Amino acid sequence: SENFLTNNHKLLGTLMEGYDSGLSPFNTHSERMNRSLIDQLGGTIENKLHFVRLIRVEEREQQIYTVLIIVTKWRDPRLIWDPSEFGGIDHIYVQADMIWHPEIAACDSSAYSPVLPDHAVFVKVKYTGDVLAERAYAVTYICEFDIALFPFDKQKCRICFFLPIYKESELNLLGTFSDDLVVLDTPEWELSNFNVETQHKDKNMIIQLFYNITMTRRSDFWVKIIIAPSFLIGCLILIGLIISVDDETKSNAVNLGLTTMISMTVILGILSDSLPKSKDLPVLGYFVLYEIIIIEGAVISVIYINRVAKNIKKIGRKLGVIRRWVVCEE
């Protein structure tokens, strides 16, 4: 144990001697060839998505709140050593702020912050110069929602990272998924169909990495709480209006129909407050709107038919009186 601590301290001192954590280890040297400068091959940073936790979804603000764990791997040639010279130590753990690490940030986000600061995070350094860092981030991403099929919709969102300043020839950003990727979604949303793509913007010298995620809404809540009950109530009202025989029953059915229309209007108000403004009305909105129209048409029809029936009865009574008067005269 003492030999290990001594060798470990000696190794750390050797590696940190003359080490500048503010200086990138990747090659930016260019060679002149055919009267032009050719960049030499640079390095690669591997960004591996290990954990995704969907905290909540704000559809009105078109934002998703997530917690991510990213495993980042790169190679720093200044951190290479021979294990035989340091008691067989083939890797050490050092504070993240002691060595250079890539400044990978979240794009298309309104909030991005590491869960722990650099001085509280340790990275693994191997004798080959490979550095392995595992960091947790709380990120709020912007995601454009298409609510046309609500509540049976699927949304495609991007978990985006970018590496500024570096050119592709100097430093490349590679995105992958962990073999044991952990995905925790919410009771309303299910995460699936993960894939990754990389984009390069030459003008801005930005390398962008996109983890594409499909979010599928679990529609059971809306079906059981709104769609099914409102459909059954609407059917009962229509049946009640059709089979009503006396004036009191029809009056009760009409009052129930009017109350239902008001309730449906309240539901539309709830949808309007919950969903982002869009030129297209969602499927559930059309369902509620058509139900209001049908019930309103049925109520108006019953009221009109009832009034016509009363007028016919009045006319019939008057004709009966006239007929009796004629018979008496004869």
Coordinates of N, CA, C and O in Angstrom, one line a residue, residues 75 244 303 314:
R75 N -7.7 11.2 -26.2 CA -6.3 10.8 -25.9 C -5.4 12.0 -25.8 O -5.4 12.9 -26.7
S244 N -87.4 10.5 -26.1 CA -88.3 11.3 -25.1 C -89.7 11.4 -25.7 O -89.9 11.7 -26.8
I303 N -85.9 20.8 -30.0 CA -86.7 22.0 -29.6 C -87.6 22.5 -30.8 O -88.8 22.8 -30.6
K314 N -102.2 22.6 -31.6 CA -103.1 23.8 -31.5 C -104.0 23.9 -32.8 O -105.2 24.1 -32.7

